[in-house]
C-alpha cells in the first residue's frame, strides 16, 4: 500500500524536506544473525565476460542503418553575443544533411531556464553555437569549419574571488559560532583552495537517437535513464510513454552524467529533421570543456577549541565557482563541518559565484571532498596547537550521533580509526622525520557521507519454469557492479545461485522506476527493492507449493513448483520501503597515508595507504574493493595532479586533453590496503547495506595533504599539491620556529 | 575542437568523395574495405568493419583505450592510418578468444574484477597480451611499466595487475592456447 508522508532526505550531501510516496516493505532486515549464502560473498561480475570479450555494447558502439553523425560547433569566446550564424556553406557541403542553429532550432529552455538550447549569448569557451549532421564524422567536422559566426566579444569574468554571486548562498547555523570561536583559547584560521576538476570518464558523453513514427528511442551514456527520459520528453513536448532511454553498458560517469545533455536533444531534433537515426558523441576536448566539473572552491575556515582539543565553534565559508550555468546551486562544501564532529556552535555558508567557465556538475562526493580537505587540515592544526596527536583530537571530538540532532542507524567511524591506525602503524608517526633529502610523514582523515539510499525504487522478479529468474529494474550499471549485486540479492532470497539470475536494467522500456546511480544511492535503494520483489516471488511459490501438495501427497520444493506451473510463471513485485524516521544512515571511513617528500624536487610519493570503511554489509567484497581502490586513486589524482586550467585572460580551456589534464597512471598507484568494518546495518536498509560510491574518494586528498604537511612541517592551503607548492611549503616549514 | 572564426576556403568533403580500397588482415581474416584515405585504423575497425570492441578514448594517443596489436606489438589505433597497415597482422579484442574459449587474460580480467565499467578493458587486454607473449613471467614492476600507457578511471589498476599475473601463471601451466 502506498502512502504519502513528509520526510527529510539527504541526496548527494544535500538535506531536503520533501513529500514522498512510500510503500512499506515488510521484509525483515538481514542483520548479523542472518545466514546468507550469496549476498555478502565475493562474486565475479556477471557481465565481466561481455566486457572482456569486447561484446558489451556501449552508447559509443551503437550503429544503426542509415545513421548520421552529429558534431557541435562551440564558441571560442568565454563571453560574447552571437550576432549571426551563416550555415549556408556548411549545408552546401557534400554529405551534410542538416544544420541546427539558433535560427532554426526550437527555443528549448536549458540550465533551469537561464538560457536556451542554442542562445544568442554564449557564456563560456565551449558553449554550443550550432550542430551539424552528416554522413560521417569527418564530413560533420569539416562542415563545422564552414559555419560563419559573427561574435561581439565581451570581457569574461574568470576570477571566482571577484565574480558576482550566482544565486542564493546556502547557510546553516547551530549555536553562535562567531562568538564561540572568538572566545576560544585556541583558534585556528585558514584559507583553503581546491581547483575545478574534470571527471574524464573514458566513454565521453553521447547519445544515439532514433524515431519510429511518434516514438523516440535514445541510447545514452547516462547515470539516470528515467531522468533523461523525463527531461528529454519535456524538452521535446512528448508524452513519457513515447520516449525510451537505454543505457546497457556505460563507460563511467562519476556524476557528470546525472542529467540529460544538450547533445541528446540535438541528436533527437536532428533525427526528426532528417528522418534518419543520429549519433552525437562528444570528443575528448568537448568532454573537458563542456561536460561538467567539480567546482573550484575558496574556503575560509575558523575553528575554536579548548586547550584539551575539544571544539567550541566552527565557522566555514566557501566561495563555489559554479561556472556559467551551474543550476544545482553550490555543492555541500560545508557538509563535513556540519556533521563530522561534536561541536555546539557551527556556521557554514556556501556562496555560489558565477564565472565564464564550463558549468559545474556533481562529481563523486561533490563538496565533501573539498570540505573534508579544509576541515581535516584545520583539525591537524588544532592538534598541533594543543600538543595532541591528530587521532586523539578526532577521538575527543567524536560525535556518536549526527550533531545536527539525529541519531545514526550505525556509526562505525571509531572502529575505522582503530583498525586503520593499527594497520598503518600510526604510533610510528612521532618518530618519522628527515633522512637526507627524504621527508617522511603520516596523515589521516575522516569521512562521513549520507549513504542510506531512498525511495522510490521498484523491481519485478520473474521466475522461469526452470527455476532461474530475471530481475527487471529501471536502474543502470555505471560500472560499479550493480547487475551483479542485485543478482546476488535476488538469488539470496530465492535460494538460487547468482548466475541463475539475470538482471535486466538500463532500459526505461523494460524495468520500473529506480533512482539515479549517484550519491552512493544504488545498492541501498535498488537493493531492497529487488529483495522485496524476490521475497514476494518466493512467498507466491510457497503458497503454490501448498496448493500443489494437496493433490500429490508430498509438498513440492520451489524448483518443482516452477516446473509444475510452467509458463504460468510467478512474478514478484517489490518497492524500496521508507527510510526510518528520525534516523540518519551514513557511511563512514578513515584513510591513512604515509608519504615521502623529496625536499629537493618537491615531489610527493605515497609509500603506503590504508583505507577503512564502515558501510554496513558489504554485498560483494570483490566489487567493493575495486570501488575503494579506484576511489582512492581518483582522490590521489585530486590531491596531487588534477586541475582544469583556463587561460586567465581569455577563459579558453588549456588542459583539454589527457596529456595536459593529468590523470593518475598505473605508475602512480601506491600499495593500498582496503578494509571494511564487519557487520550489517539492518536499521539502514533491509539488506543491511549502505552506499560505497563516494566514500572512497572523500578522505583521500585530506589524508595525503595531512601526511605531506606532517612531512614538511607546514600547512598546505591549496590543491593539487604540485611540486612548486610543496617546495614553497618546505621553505615555510624551515622558517617556522 | 573546431572553432568558429573566419572560415577558410571551403574544403571538399573528405568522407564522401575520395576512397581507397584496402585489404586488411584482421583477427586472422582478410577483410576488404573501401574507405576514406585519411581514416584512422580505429575508425576503420569500428565504423567500416563493425569491430566496436576497440574503443575511442581521447583520439590523441594519450589514454591507450584504442590499443590493438599489429604483428603482435601494441599500437594506438587512433594515431594509425589504415592505409599503412595492409598486409600486417591486426589483432583486436574480438580476435583474442578462440571461438567460445576466451583467452586466459579475458577470463582473469572478468573473474578478478579487472573490468569495472569495462570501457578501457580491451586496450589493457591487448597490451597485456603483447607483454605476456614477450615475457611469460613478468614481475609486478614489469607489468606496471608495460601498462603505464593505458589509463583507467575506475579500478585503480590493482585488480588489473592481479589479473595479468594470474593469467600469466595460468598460461605457463597450461601452455599456449587460445588467441592468435
mmCIF file of N, CA, C and O in Angstrom, chain A residues 45 48-49 51-53 58 60-61 73-74 93-94 136 138 142 144 146 149 151 198-199 202 251 254 279 284 289 479 625-627 629-630 633 642 652 657-659 663-667 669, chain B residues 1-4 7 10-11 13-17 38-39 46-47 52-53 55-57 59 62-63 93 102 106 110-111 113 115-119 125 144 148 151 153-159 161:
data_model
loop_
_atom_site.group_PDB
_atom_site.id
_atom_site.type_symbol
_atom_site.label_atom_id
_atom_site.label_comp_id
_atom_site.label_asym_id
_atom_site.label_seq_id
_atom_site.Cartn_x
_atom_site.Cartn_y
_atom_site.Cartn_z
ATOM 1 N N UNK A 45 31.936 -10.235 -11.521
ATOM 2 C CA UNK A 45 30.873 -9.533 -12.244
ATOM 3 C C UNK A 45 30.202 -10.466 -13.243
ATOM 4 O O UNK A 45 30.879 -11.136 -14.018
ATOM 5 N N UNK A 48 31.240 -9.589 -16.626
ATOM 6 C CA UNK A 48 32.692 -9.495 -16.831
ATOM 7 C C UNK A 48 33.117 -10.052 -18.175
ATOM 8 O O UNK A 48 33.974 -9.485 -18.854
ATOM 9 N N UNK A 49 32.515 -11.167 -18.577
ATOM 10 C CA UNK A 49 32.915 -11.768 -19.846
ATOM 11 C C UNK A 49 32.451 -10.950 -21.041
ATOM 12 O O UNK A 49 33.145 -10.862 -22.062
ATOM 13 N N UNK A 51 32.300 -7.805 -21.085
ATOM 14 C CA UNK A 51 33.231 -6.680 -21.171
ATOM 15 C C UNK A 51 34.602 -7.136 -21.679
ATOM 16 O O UNK A 51 35.222 -6.466 -22.504
ATOM 17 N N UNK A 52 35.070 -8.264 -21.184
ATOM 18 C CA UNK A 52 36.423 -8.704 -21.535
ATOM 19 C C UNK A 52 36.499 -9.291 -22.944
ATOM 20 O O UNK A 52 37.586 -9.464 -23.478
ATOM 21 N N UNK A 53 35.355 -9.599 -23.542
ATOM 22 C CA UNK A 53 35.397 -10.139 -24.904
ATOM 23 C C UNK A 53 35.171 -9.050 -25.949
ATOM 24 O O UNK A 53 35.260 -9.313 -27.144
ATOM 25 N N UNK A 58 28.401 -0.315 -25.742
ATOM 26 C CA UNK A 58 28.256 0.982 -25.085
ATOM 27 C C UNK A 58 27.556 1.932 -26.062
ATOM 28 O O UNK A 58 27.491 1.640 -27.263
ATOM 29 N N UNK A 60 28.612 4.517 -27.394
ATOM 30 C CA UNK A 60 29.538 4.862 -28.478
ATOM 31 C C UNK A 60 29.583 3.792 -29.565
ATOM 32 O O UNK A 60 30.032 4.062 -30.676
ATOM 33 N N UNK A 61 29.154 2.584 -29.230
ATOM 34 C CA UNK A 61 29.240 1.475 -30.187
ATOM 35 C C UNK A 61 27.947 1.263 -30.962
ATOM 36 O O UNK A 61 27.885 0.399 -31.840
ATOM 37 N N UNK A 73 29.358 22.771 -32.983
ATOM 38 C CA UNK A 73 30.228 23.941 -33.066
ATOM 39 C C UNK A 73 30.135 24.691 -31.743
ATOM 40 O O UNK A 73 29.034 24.974 -31.274
ATOM 41 N N UNK A 74 31.281 24.995 -31.163
ATOM 42 C CA UNK A 74 31.309 25.632 -29.841
ATOM 43 C C UNK A 74 31.988 26.993 -29.907
ATOM 44 O O UNK A 74 32.892 27.204 -30.705
ATOM 45 N N UNK A 93 27.935 21.595 -48.386
ATOM 46 C CA UNK A 93 28.984 20.572 -48.445
ATOM 47 C C UNK A 93 28.364 19.198 -48.691
ATOM 48 O O UNK A 93 27.356 18.840 -48.079
ATOM 49 N N UNK A 94 29.008 18.458 -49.596
ATOM 50 C CA UNK A 94 28.514 17.126 -49.928
ATOM 51 C C UNK A 94 28.504 16.239 -48.667
ATOM 52 O O UNK A 94 29.505 16.149 -47.982
ATOM 53 N N UNK A 136 29.150 11.156 -42.255
ATOM 54 C CA UNK A 136 30.173 10.585 -41.371
ATOM 55 C C UNK A 136 30.765 11.679 -40.491
ATOM 56 O O UNK A 136 30.555 12.869 -40.754
ATOM 57 N N UNK A 138 33.761 12.753 -40.136
ATOM 58 C CA UNK A 138 34.745 13.649 -40.756
ATOM 59 C C UNK A 138 34.061 14.761 -41.532
ATOM 60 O O UNK A 138 34.499 15.912 -41.492
ATOM 61 N N UNK A 142 34.278 18.696 -40.878
ATOM 62 C CA UNK A 142 34.629 19.656 -41.924
ATOM 63 C C UNK A 142 33.602 20.764 -42.014
ATOM 64 O O UNK A 142 33.949 21.940 -42.168
ATOM 65 N N UNK A 144 31.778 22.029 -39.775
ATOM 66 C CA UNK A 144 31.859 22.995 -38.673
ATOM 67 C C UNK A 144 32.730 24.185 -39.055
ATOM 68 O O UNK A 144 32.462 25.312 -38.684
ATOM 69 N N UNK A 146 33.001 25.491 -41.821
ATOM 70 C CA UNK A 146 32.379 26.320 -42.858
ATOM 71 C C UNK A 146 31.256 27.192 -42.322
ATOM 72 O O UNK A 146 30.663 27.974 -43.053
ATOM 73 N N UNK A 149 30.331 32.488 -38.160
ATOM 74 C CA UNK A 149 29.693 33.072 -36.978
ATOM 75 C C UNK A 149 30.323 34.432 -36.703
ATOM 76 O O UNK A 149 31.539 34.571 -36.738
ATOM 77 N N UNK A 151 30.744 37.222 -33.843
ATOM 78 C CA UNK A 151 30.593 37.411 -32.407
ATOM 79 C C UNK A 151 30.896 38.854 -32.029
ATOM 80 O O UNK A 151 31.774 39.487 -32.626
ATOM 81 N N UNK A 198 38.066 17.639 -13.501
ATOM 82 C CA UNK A 198 37.258 17.017 -14.558
ATOM 83 C C UNK A 198 37.065 15.528 -14.303
ATOM 84 O O UNK A 198 37.978 14.843 -13.849
ATOM 85 N N UNK A 199 35.871 15.046 -14.654
ATOM 86 C CA UNK A 199 35.551 13.632 -14.408
ATOM 87 C C UNK A 199 36.388 12.709 -15.300
ATOM 88 O O UNK A 199 36.865 11.691 -14.855
ATOM 89 N N UNK A 202 36.104 7.540 -19.450
ATOM 90 C CA UNK A 202 36.693 7.209 -20.753
ATOM 91 C C UNK A 202 35.687 7.168 -21.872
ATOM 92 O O UNK A 202 36.016 7.481 -23.011
ATOM 93 N N UNK A 251 30.491 3.705 -19.943
ATOM 94 C CA UNK A 251 31.911 3.774 -19.621
ATOM 95 C C UNK A 251 32.256 4.865 -18.640
ATOM 96 O O UNK A 251 33.135 5.686 -18.899
ATOM 97 N N UNK A 254 30.733 9.242 -12.948
ATOM 98 C CA UNK A 254 31.273 9.919 -11.758
ATOM 99 C C UNK A 254 30.506 11.187 -11.406
ATOM 100 O O UNK A 254 31.046 12.088 -10.776
ATOM 101 N N UNK A 279 23.671 10.079 -34.364
ATOM 102 C CA UNK A 279 24.586 9.850 -33.242
ATOM 103 C C UNK A 279 25.320 11.147 -32.945
ATOM 104 O O UNK A 279 25.845 11.780 -33.861
ATOM 105 N N UNK A 284 37.048 14.276 -26.813
ATOM 106 C CA UNK A 284 37.712 14.441 -25.515
ATOM 107 C C UNK A 284 37.837 15.925 -25.149
ATOM 108 O O UNK A 284 37.665 16.303 -23.985
ATOM 109 N N UNK A 289 35.703 20.537 -21.799
ATOM 110 C CA UNK A 289 35.227 21.921 -21.742
ATOM 111 C C UNK A 289 33.787 22.034 -21.282
ATOM 112 O O UNK A 289 33.428 22.970 -20.575
ATOM 113 N N UNK A 479 29.122 0.766 -14.019
ATOM 114 C CA UNK A 479 30.448 0.165 -13.915
ATOM 115 C C UNK A 479 30.739 -0.328 -12.516
ATOM 116 O O UNK A 479 31.725 -1.027 -12.282
ATOM 117 N N UNK A 625 35.902 -3.769 -3.131
ATOM 118 C CA UNK A 625 37.314 -3.398 -3.012
ATOM 119 C C UNK A 625 37.783 -2.657 -4.262
ATOM 120 O O UNK A 625 38.587 -1.733 -4.182
ATOM 121 N N UNK A 626 37.243 -3.015 -5.442
ATOM 122 C CA UNK A 626 37.563 -2.253 -6.668
ATOM 123 C C UNK A 626 37.130 -0.814 -6.506
ATOM 124 O O UNK A 626 37.833 0.119 -6.902
ATOM 125 N N UNK A 627 35.934 -0.671 -5.943
ATOM 126 C CA UNK A 627 35.373 0.664 -5.774
ATOM 127 C C UNK A 627 36.296 1.513 -4.894
ATOM 128 O O UNK A 627 36.542 2.677 -5.175
ATOM 129 N N UNK A 629 39.612 0.966 -4.205
ATOM 130 C CA UNK A 629 40.918 1.199 -4.843
ATOM 131 C C UNK A 629 40.816 2.325 -5.883
ATOM 132 O O UNK A 629 41.650 3.227 -5.926
ATOM 133 N N UNK A 630 39.761 2.248 -6.700
ATOM 134 C CA UNK A 630 39.583 3.266 -7.736
ATOM 135 C C UNK A 630 39.289 4.635 -7.139
ATOM 136 O O UNK A 630 39.767 5.649 -7.637
ATOM 137 N N UNK A 633 42.477 6.133 -5.764
ATOM 138 C CA UNK A 633 43.360 6.633 -6.815
ATOM 139 C C UNK A 633 42.822 7.942 -7.411
ATOM 140 O O UNK A 633 43.578 8.856 -7.721
ATOM 141 N N UNK A 642 45.470 16.765 -10.500
ATOM 142 C CA UNK A 642 44.423 17.215 -11.414
ATOM 143 C C UNK A 642 43.957 18.644 -11.175
ATOM 144 O O UNK A 642 43.735 19.043 -10.045
ATOM 145 N N UNK A 652 39.811 30.545 -22.192
ATOM 146 C CA UNK A 652 39.824 29.330 -23.018
ATOM 147 C C UNK A 652 40.472 28.177 -22.262
ATOM 148 O O UNK A 652 41.471 28.375 -21.564
ATOM 149 N N UNK A 657 43.024 17.961 -22.998
ATOM 150 C CA UNK A 657 43.276 16.588 -23.428
ATOM 151 C C UNK A 657 43.948 15.849 -22.285
ATOM 152 O O UNK A 657 44.281 16.433 -21.261
ATOM 153 N N UNK A 658 44.166 14.564 -22.490
ATOM 154 C CA UNK A 658 44.645 13.749 -21.369
ATOM 155 C C UNK A 658 46.162 13.805 -21.208
ATOM 156 O O UNK A 658 46.711 13.150 -20.333
ATOM 157 N N UNK A 659 46.808 14.580 -22.067
ATOM 158 C CA UNK A 659 48.235 14.782 -21.862
ATOM 159 C C UNK A 659 48.429 15.930 -20.857
ATOM 160 O O UNK A 659 49.253 15.854 -19.950
ATOM 161 N N UNK A 663 45.868 12.591 -15.333
ATOM 162 C CA UNK A 663 45.186 11.539 -14.585
ATOM 163 C C UNK A 663 46.230 10.609 -13.990
ATOM 164 O O UNK A 663 47.303 10.419 -14.562
ATOM 165 N N UNK A 664 45.936 9.999 -12.848
ATOM 166 C CA UNK A 664 46.880 9.024 -12.297
ATOM 167 C C UNK A 664 47.034 7.824 -13.246
ATOM 168 O O UNK A 664 46.055 7.350 -13.817
ATOM 169 N N UNK A 665 48.244 7.372 -13.417
ATOM 170 C CA UNK A 665 48.507 6.193 -14.245
ATOM 171 C C UNK A 665 48.847 5.012 -13.340
ATOM 172 O O UNK A 665 48.897 5.146 -12.113
ATOM 173 N N UNK A 666 49.119 3.883 -13.972
ATOM 174 C CA UNK A 666 49.481 2.683 -13.214
ATOM 175 C C UNK A 666 50.711 2.928 -12.343
ATOM 176 O O UNK A 666 50.883 2.297 -11.303
ATOM 177 N N UNK A 667 51.556 3.870 -12.774
ATOM 178 C CA UNK A 667 52.783 4.119 -12.013
ATOM 179 C C UNK A 667 52.529 4.970 -10.769
ATOM 180 O O UNK A 667 53.379 5.068 -9.892
ATOM 181 N N UNK A 669 50.073 4.400 -8.661
ATOM 182 C CA UNK A 669 49.318 3.624 -7.674
ATOM 183 C C UNK A 669 50.222 3.167 -6.528
ATOM 184 O O UNK A 669 51.154 2.413 -6.739
ATOM 185 N N UNK B 1 39.387 21.090 -30.970
ATOM 186 C CA UNK B 1 37.972 21.449 -31.129
ATOM 187 C C UNK B 1 37.837 22.494 -32.211
ATOM 188 O O UNK B 1 38.548 23.486 -32.203
ATOM 189 N N UNK B 2 36.905 22.287 -33.123
ATOM 190 C CA UNK B 2 36.740 23.287 -34.172
ATOM 191 C C UNK B 2 36.195 24.569 -33.569
ATOM 192 O O UNK B 2 35.334 24.540 -32.706
ATOM 193 N N UNK B 3 36.694 25.670 -34.034
ATOM 194 C CA UNK B 3 36.229 26.943 -33.526
ATOM 195 C C UNK B 3 35.700 27.751 -34.692
ATOM 196 O O UNK B 3 36.209 27.681 -35.809
ATOM 197 N N UNK B 4 34.678 28.528 -34.401
ATOM 198 C CA UNK B 4 34.058 29.293 -35.465
ATOM 199 C C UNK B 4 34.701 30.658 -35.553
ATOM 200 O O UNK B 4 34.359 31.545 -34.801
ATOM 201 N N UNK B 7 36.023 31.741 -41.675
ATOM 202 C CA UNK B 7 36.082 30.445 -42.359
ATOM 203 C C UNK B 7 37.192 30.437 -43.400
ATOM 204 O O UNK B 7 37.446 31.453 -44.051
ATOM 205 N N UNK B 10 36.310 27.015 -48.607
ATOM 206 C CA UNK B 10 35.559 25.764 -48.441
ATOM 207 C C UNK B 10 36.375 24.558 -48.906
ATOM 208 O O UNK B 10 36.979 24.579 -49.976
ATOM 209 N N UNK B 11 36.366 23.552 -48.077
ATOM 210 C CA UNK B 11 37.108 22.348 -48.433
ATOM 211 C C UNK B 11 36.136 21.326 -49.003
ATOM 212 O O UNK B 11 34.965 21.332 -48.692
ATOM 213 N N UNK B 13 34.423 17.721 -49.212
ATOM 214 C CA UNK B 13 34.141 16.701 -48.201
ATOM 215 C C UNK B 13 35.166 15.602 -48.319
ATOM 216 O O UNK B 13 35.491 15.171 -49.418
ATOM 217 N N UNK B 14 35.676 15.199 -47.215
ATOM 218 C CA UNK B 14 36.694 14.145 -47.269
ATOM 219 C C UNK B 14 36.038 12.781 -47.273
ATOM 220 O O UNK B 14 36.403 11.899 -48.016
ATOM 221 N N UNK B 15 35.032 12.641 -46.425
ATOM 222 C CA UNK B 15 34.469 11.316 -46.190
ATOM 223 C C UNK B 15 33.722 10.754 -47.369
ATOM 224 O O UNK B 15 33.595 9.545 -47.506
ATOM 225 N N UNK B 16 33.208 11.618 -48.222
ATOM 226 C CA UNK B 16 32.255 11.090 -49.191
ATOM 227 C C UNK B 16 32.794 11.031 -50.614
ATOM 228 O O UNK B 16 32.233 10.353 -51.448
ATOM 229 N N UNK B 17 33.858 11.763 -50.906
ATOM 230 C CA UNK B 17 34.297 11.826 -52.299
ATOM 231 C C UNK B 17 35.364 10.793 -52.644
ATOM 232 O O UNK B 17 35.134 9.887 -53.403
ATOM 233 N N UNK B 38 42.125 9.001 -45.359
ATOM 234 C CA UNK B 38 42.668 9.557 -44.117
ATOM 235 C C UNK B 38 42.126 8.839 -42.899
ATOM 236 O O UNK B 38 42.399 9.255 -41.789
ATOM 237 N N UNK B 39 41.329 7.799 -43.083
ATOM 238 C CA UNK B 39 40.705 7.168 -41.919
ATOM 239 C C UNK B 39 41.757 6.505 -41.026
ATOM 240 O O UNK B 39 42.670 5.838 -41.495
ATOM 241 N N UNK B 46 36.159 0.277 -36.268
ATOM 242 C CA UNK B 46 34.853 0.478 -35.639
ATOM 243 C C UNK B 46 33.748 0.778 -36.657
ATOM 244 O O UNK B 46 32.681 0.180 -36.608
ATOM 245 N N UNK B 47 34.042 1.709 -37.568
ATOM 246 C CA UNK B 47 32.973 2.187 -38.454
ATOM 247 C C UNK B 47 32.840 1.338 -39.719
ATOM 248 O O UNK B 47 31.740 1.100 -40.172
ATOM 249 N N UNK B 52 33.514 -3.065 -32.819
ATOM 250 C CA UNK B 52 33.396 -1.979 -31.838
ATOM 251 C C UNK B 52 34.023 -2.322 -30.487
ATOM 252 O O UNK B 52 33.937 -1.528 -29.552
ATOM 253 N N UNK B 53 34.652 -3.495 -30.386
ATOM 254 C CA UNK B 53 35.356 -3.822 -29.140
ATOM 255 C C UNK B 53 36.497 -2.855 -28.874
ATOM 256 O O UNK B 53 36.812 -2.551 -27.728
ATOM 257 N N UNK B 55 37.913 0.642 -28.435
ATOM 258 C CA UNK B 55 37.167 1.838 -28.014
ATOM 259 C C UNK B 55 37.908 3.129 -28.307
ATOM 260 O O UNK B 55 39.129 3.185 -28.321
ATOM 261 N N UNK B 56 37.094 4.172 -28.422
ATOM 262 C CA UNK B 56 37.528 5.544 -28.533
ATOM 263 C C UNK B 56 37.817 6.089 -27.143
ATOM 264 O O UNK B 56 36.959 6.014 -26.281
ATOM 265 N N UNK B 57 38.947 6.708 -26.913
ATOM 266 C CA UNK B 57 39.156 7.313 -25.607
ATOM 267 C C UNK B 57 39.448 8.795 -25.712
ATOM 268 O O UNK B 57 38.731 9.624 -25.187
ATOM 269 N N UNK B 59 41.373 10.137 -28.816
ATOM 270 C CA UNK B 59 41.678 10.463 -30.227
ATOM 271 C C UNK B 59 43.069 11.060 -30.424
ATOM 272 O O UNK B 59 43.403 11.527 -31.497
ATOM 273 N N UNK B 62 46.735 9.364 -26.064
ATOM 274 C CA UNK B 62 47.138 9.650 -24.692
ATOM 275 C C UNK B 62 46.627 8.646 -23.670
ATOM 276 O O UNK B 62 47.139 8.589 -22.556
ATOM 277 N N UNK B 63 45.596 7.875 -24.023
ATOM 278 C CA UNK B 63 44.946 7.062 -22.985
ATOM 279 C C UNK B 63 45.085 5.564 -23.192
ATOM 280 O O UNK B 63 44.829 4.791 -22.275
ATOM 281 N N UNK B 93 40.382 -6.987 -29.749
ATOM 282 C CA UNK B 93 39.878 -7.788 -28.632
ATOM 283 C C UNK B 93 38.983 -8.920 -29.131
ATOM 284 O O UNK B 93 38.960 -10.016 -28.554
ATOM 285 N N UNK B 102 37.569 -18.144 -24.207
ATOM 286 C CA UNK B 102 38.237 -16.859 -24.011
ATOM 287 C C UNK B 102 39.725 -17.060 -23.756
ATOM 288 O O UNK B 102 40.154 -18.112 -23.272
ATOM 289 N N UNK B 106 41.405 -12.709 -20.753
ATOM 290 C CA UNK B 106 39.997 -12.293 -20.734
ATOM 291 C C UNK B 106 39.282 -12.933 -19.549
ATOM 292 O O UNK B 106 38.449 -12.309 -18.888
ATOM 293 N N UNK B 110 37.820 -10.832 -16.281
ATOM 294 C CA UNK B 110 36.403 -10.945 -15.903
ATOM 295 C C UNK B 110 36.262 -11.452 -14.469
ATOM 296 O O UNK B 110 35.459 -10.937 -13.696
ATOM 297 N N UNK B 111 37.046 -12.438 -14.106
ATOM 298 C CA UNK B 111 36.842 -13.106 -12.812
ATOM 299 C C UNK B 111 37.405 -12.330 -11.630
ATOM 300 O O UNK B 111 36.893 -12.440 -10.519
ATOM 301 N N UNK B 113 37.713 -9.018 -11.362
ATOM 302 C CA UNK B 113 37.220 -7.650 -11.209
ATOM 303 C C UNK B 113 38.114 -6.605 -11.853
ATOM 304 O O UNK B 113 38.075 -5.437 -11.477
ATOM 305 N N UNK B 115 37.837 -5.653 -14.888
ATOM 306 C CA UNK B 115 36.974 -4.843 -15.757
ATOM 307 C C UNK B 115 35.895 -4.242 -14.890
ATOM 308 O O UNK B 115 35.031 -4.958 -14.404
ATOM 309 N N UNK B 116 35.958 -2.940 -14.669
ATOM 310 C CA UNK B 116 34.927 -2.321 -13.841
ATOM 311 C C UNK B 116 33.851 -1.776 -14.791
ATOM 312 O O UNK B 116 32.919 -2.506 -15.116
ATOM 313 N N UNK B 117 33.973 -0.544 -15.275
ATOM 314 C CA UNK B 117 32.995 -0.145 -16.305
ATOM 315 C C UNK B 117 33.296 -0.881 -17.600
ATOM 316 O O UNK B 117 32.424 -1.084 -18.419
ATOM 317 N N UNK B 118 34.551 -1.305 -17.763
ATOM 318 C CA UNK B 118 34.906 -2.175 -18.879
ATOM 319 C C UNK B 118 35.324 -1.453 -20.142
ATOM 320 O O UNK B 118 35.730 -2.077 -21.111
ATOM 321 N N UNK B 119 35.243 -0.141 -20.134
ATOM 322 C CA UNK B 119 35.474 0.611 -21.357
ATOM 323 C C UNK B 119 36.951 0.596 -21.773
ATOM 324 O O UNK B 119 37.265 0.513 -22.951
ATOM 325 N N UNK B 125 43.776 -5.384 -22.267
ATOM 326 C CA UNK B 125 43.937 -6.801 -22.612
ATOM 327 C C UNK B 125 44.993 -6.982 -23.695
ATOM 328 O O UNK B 125 45.842 -7.870 -23.612
ATOM 329 N N UNK B 144 53.561 -3.089 -14.375
ATOM 330 C CA UNK B 144 53.289 -1.654 -14.201
ATOM 331 C C UNK B 144 53.840 -0.845 -15.365
ATOM 332 O O UNK B 144 53.154 -0.003 -15.934
ATOM 333 N N UNK B 148 51.598 1.173 -18.185
ATOM 334 C CA UNK B 148 51.554 2.577 -17.760
ATOM 335 C C UNK B 148 50.961 3.495 -18.826
ATOM 336 O O UNK B 148 50.493 4.586 -18.512
ATOM 337 N N UNK B 151 45.279 4.106 -19.552
ATOM 338 C CA UNK B 151 44.657 4.749 -18.401
ATOM 339 C C UNK B 151 43.339 4.067 -18.050
ATOM 340 O O UNK B 151 42.631 3.572 -18.915
ATOM 341 N N UNK B 153 39.987 4.882 -15.268
ATOM 342 C CA UNK B 153 39.462 5.866 -14.316
ATOM 343 C C UNK B 153 38.656 5.186 -13.201
ATOM 344 O O UNK B 153 38.284 5.841 -12.257
ATOM 345 N N UNK B 154 38.388 3.881 -13.326
ATOM 346 C CA UNK B 154 37.530 3.227 -12.319
ATOM 347 C C UNK B 154 38.278 2.368 -11.319
ATOM 348 O O UNK B 154 38.042 2.441 -10.122
ATOM 349 N N UNK B 155 39.143 1.490 -11.818
ATOM 350 C CA UNK B 155 39.588 0.381 -10.960
ATOM 351 C C UNK B 155 40.709 0.728 -10.008
ATOM 352 O O UNK B 155 40.865 0.068 -8.988
ATOM 353 N N UNK B 156 41.547 1.670 -10.347
ATOM 354 C CA UNK B 156 42.729 1.869 -9.518
ATOM 355 C C UNK B 156 43.846 0.891 -9.862
ATOM 356 O O UNK B 156 44.794 0.739 -9.092
ATOM 357 N N UNK B 157 43.722 0.189 -10.991
ATOM 358 C CA UNK B 157 44.791 -0.634 -11.599
ATOM 359 C C UNK B 157 45.148 -1.925 -10.846
ATOM 360 O O UNK B 157 45.647 -2.882 -11.449
ATOM 361 N N UNK B 158 44.939 -1.973 -9.539
ATOM 362 C CA UNK B 158 45.443 -3.111 -8.772
ATOM 363 C C UNK B 158 44.878 -4.436 -9.288
ATOM 364 O O UNK B 158 45.602 -5.404 -9.493
ATOM 365 N N UNK B 159 43.582 -4.453 -9.529
ATOM 366 C CA UNK B 159 42.952 -5.699 -9.972
ATOM 367 C C UNK B 159 43.403 -6.054 -11.392
ATOM 368 O O UNK B 159 43.387 -7.214 -11.790
ATOM 369 N N UNK B 161 46.544 -5.554 -12.485
ATOM 370 C CA UNK B 161 47.838 -6.248 -12.284
ATOM 371 C C UNK B 161 47.600 -7.700 -11.874
ATOM 372 O O UNK B 161 48.248 -8.622 -12.371
#
